C-alpha cells in the first residue's frame, strides 16, 4: 500500500476479494467431530481451571455481550467455565466497575435476559435501551437520575406509590436496559 488515499475500480476490488477468499478457503480442512467438540469446549473455557475474579474475567471474554437468562448465568454458565466459581467474584468485578450487567428483556415473571459487558467496551457493544413507559416508571427513572443509587425504601418514598408498584416499575426499567 501506498501513502495517502488510493483508488481502485470496484470490479478490481471484487476480484481481489474473491481471490483472497478462495486462498483462505483452500486452507480450511474438515476435522473429526470429536476434535471439533474439544475445540469448542476449550474455546468456551468449559471446565476451565481455577477461580477468582481473574478467572471470571477470562470467562467473560467469550461471553462479553451475550444475552443469556439471568437464572442460568450463575447457576450453569459460569460454573461450567470456572472450576471454583463463586458469585462473589462476579460481584467484585461489577462493584469495581470493570464489568457492567444489563437487562435486555423479561423472561416470564421471575427471570429475564441479561448481558455482561466490560466497561471499557460497553458504549461500543451494547445496543440502545428500549423504552419502559408509565408515570411511575418516569418518576423512578427521574429519581435515580437525580439521586444515583439509593436503597429501595428511600426510592419508594421519593417516588410515592405502593412498594410493589415501585418494584414493578424498577424491573420494567431493568428489562428495558
XYZ file of C-alpha atoms in Angstrom:
177
model
C 0.000 0.000 0.000
C 0.994 3.490 -0.771
C 0.637 6.508 1.368
C -2.419 8.699 1.456
C -5.594 7.964 -0.418
C -5.685 5.194 -3.009
C -8.339 4.468 -5.598
C -9.394 1.159 -7.068
C -12.036 0.186 -9.596
C -14.926 -1.649 -7.912
C -14.573 -4.688 -10.200
C -10.835 -4.965 -9.480
C -11.585 -4.824 -5.761
C -14.221 -7.576 -6.136
C -11.706 -9.807 -7.986
C -9.046 -9.233 -5.349
C -11.509 -10.098 -2.605
C -12.654 -13.287 -4.415
C -9.039 -14.437 -4.880
C -8.165 -13.767 -1.260
C -11.244 -15.650 -0.027
C -10.504 -18.534 -2.392
C -6.958 -18.838 -0.999
C -8.248 -18.744 2.564
C -10.946 -21.350 1.871
C -8.316 -23.704 0.431
C -6.519 -23.586 3.798
C -9.597 -24.765 5.726
C -9.776 -28.513 6.318
C -12.580 -30.509 7.933
C -11.838 -32.237 11.230
C -13.365 -35.155 13.072
C -16.426 -34.292 15.207
C -14.535 -35.214 18.406
C -11.743 -32.760 17.536
C -14.288 -30.027 16.836
C -16.109 -30.743 20.121
C -12.819 -30.473 22.063
C -12.057 -27.194 20.288
C -15.465 -25.728 21.200
C -15.136 -26.763 24.843
C -11.619 -25.287 25.031
C -12.621 -22.087 23.245
C -15.584 -21.541 25.588
C -13.429 -22.391 28.596
C -15.679 -25.273 29.661
C -14.114 -26.942 32.675
C -11.526 -24.203 32.941
C -9.083 -24.127 35.833
C -9.001 -22.077 38.980
C -11.301 -19.453 40.291
C -11.281 -15.880 41.489
C -12.071 -12.610 39.726
C -9.327 -13.164 37.123
C -10.860 -16.490 36.057
C -14.297 -14.849 35.859
C -12.897 -12.014 33.722
C -11.260 -14.562 31.409
C -14.533 -16.495 31.066
C -16.409 -13.266 30.346
C -14.157 -12.566 27.352
C -16.114 -15.270 25.464
C -19.459 -14.145 26.886
C -18.977 -10.379 26.516
C -22.341 -9.006 25.377
C -24.010 -12.429 25.043
C -27.653 -12.249 26.113
C -28.391 -15.154 28.483
C -31.102 -15.996 31.029
C -30.208 -14.439 34.375
C -31.213 -17.642 36.165
C -28.674 -19.670 34.160
C -25.736 -17.267 34.375
C -24.522 -18.099 37.882
C -26.224 -21.490 38.176
C -24.953 -23.072 34.949
C -22.991 -20.878 32.529
C -20.208 -19.507 34.734
C -19.770 -22.665 36.876
C -19.282 -24.685 33.669
C -16.396 -22.388 32.694
C -14.759 -21.824 36.081
C -13.869 -24.792 38.305
C -14.176 -22.935 41.617
C -16.751 -20.319 40.619
C -18.030 -18.107 43.429
C -20.761 -15.485 42.807
C -18.771 -13.041 44.963
C -16.107 -12.933 42.227
C -18.605 -11.613 39.665
C -19.986 -9.230 42.297
C -16.462 -7.878 42.822
C -15.973 -7.242 39.086
C -19.327 -5.435 38.907
C -18.737 -3.427 42.106
C -15.310 -2.325 40.859
C -16.867 -1.016 37.638
C -14.848 -3.369 35.437
C -17.963 -5.297 34.354
C -21.466 -3.927 33.732
C -24.577 -6.081 33.683
C -27.635 -5.007 31.760
C -31.164 -6.335 31.452
C -32.429 -6.951 27.925
C -35.974 -8.257 28.351
C -38.075 -10.179 30.822
C -38.464 -13.924 30.660
C -41.667 -14.743 32.468
C -42.439 -13.204 35.830
C -39.286 -14.069 37.767
C -36.448 -14.157 35.241
C -35.035 -12.185 32.362
C -32.288 -11.975 29.802
C -29.115 -10.177 30.839
C -25.755 -9.478 29.252
C -22.412 -8.702 30.827
C -20.123 -6.134 29.229
C -16.626 -4.933 30.018
C -16.999 -1.279 30.967
C -14.385 -0.062 28.503
C -16.315 -1.625 25.599
C -19.888 -1.056 26.796
C -20.575 2.079 24.732
C -19.462 0.347 21.523
C -21.100 -3.042 22.084
C -24.364 -2.543 23.954
C -27.481 -1.912 21.885
C -29.539 1.165 22.715
C -32.059 0.596 25.507
C -35.720 0.062 24.731
C -38.328 2.237 26.392
C -40.271 1.496 29.529
C -43.298 3.724 29.887
C -45.682 4.860 32.567
C -45.922 7.670 35.100
C -44.383 5.673 37.920
C -41.606 4.408 35.643
C -40.804 8.025 34.746
C -40.750 9.045 38.420
C -38.411 6.155 39.252
C -36.148 6.996 36.294
C -36.005 10.664 37.310
C -35.348 9.854 40.984
C -32.454 7.579 40.015
C -31.125 10.190 37.618
C -31.156 12.845 40.355
C -30.072 10.758 43.353
C -27.989 7.954 41.871
C -28.012 4.590 43.612
C -30.319 4.509 46.636
C -31.827 1.850 48.853
C -35.250 0.638 47.786
C -37.103 2.154 50.765
C -35.651 5.582 50.012
C -36.566 5.227 46.333
C -40.141 4.177 47.166
C -40.563 7.175 49.491
C -39.101 9.534 46.888
C -41.473 8.493 44.093
C -44.565 7.684 46.148
C -46.831 4.765 45.430
C -47.046 1.284 46.821
C -43.739 -0.577 47.190
C -44.974 -3.412 44.940
C -45.767 -0.958 42.149
C -42.409 0.792 42.582
C -40.687 -2.588 42.359
C -42.585 -3.392 39.140
C -41.532 -0.024 37.673
C -37.922 -0.663 38.666
C -37.966 -4.092 36.971
C -39.532 -2.543 33.861
C -36.528 -0.200 33.702
C -34.107 -3.094 34.239
C -35.564 -5.140 31.372
C -35.632 -2.077 29.113
C -31.872 -1.783 29.557
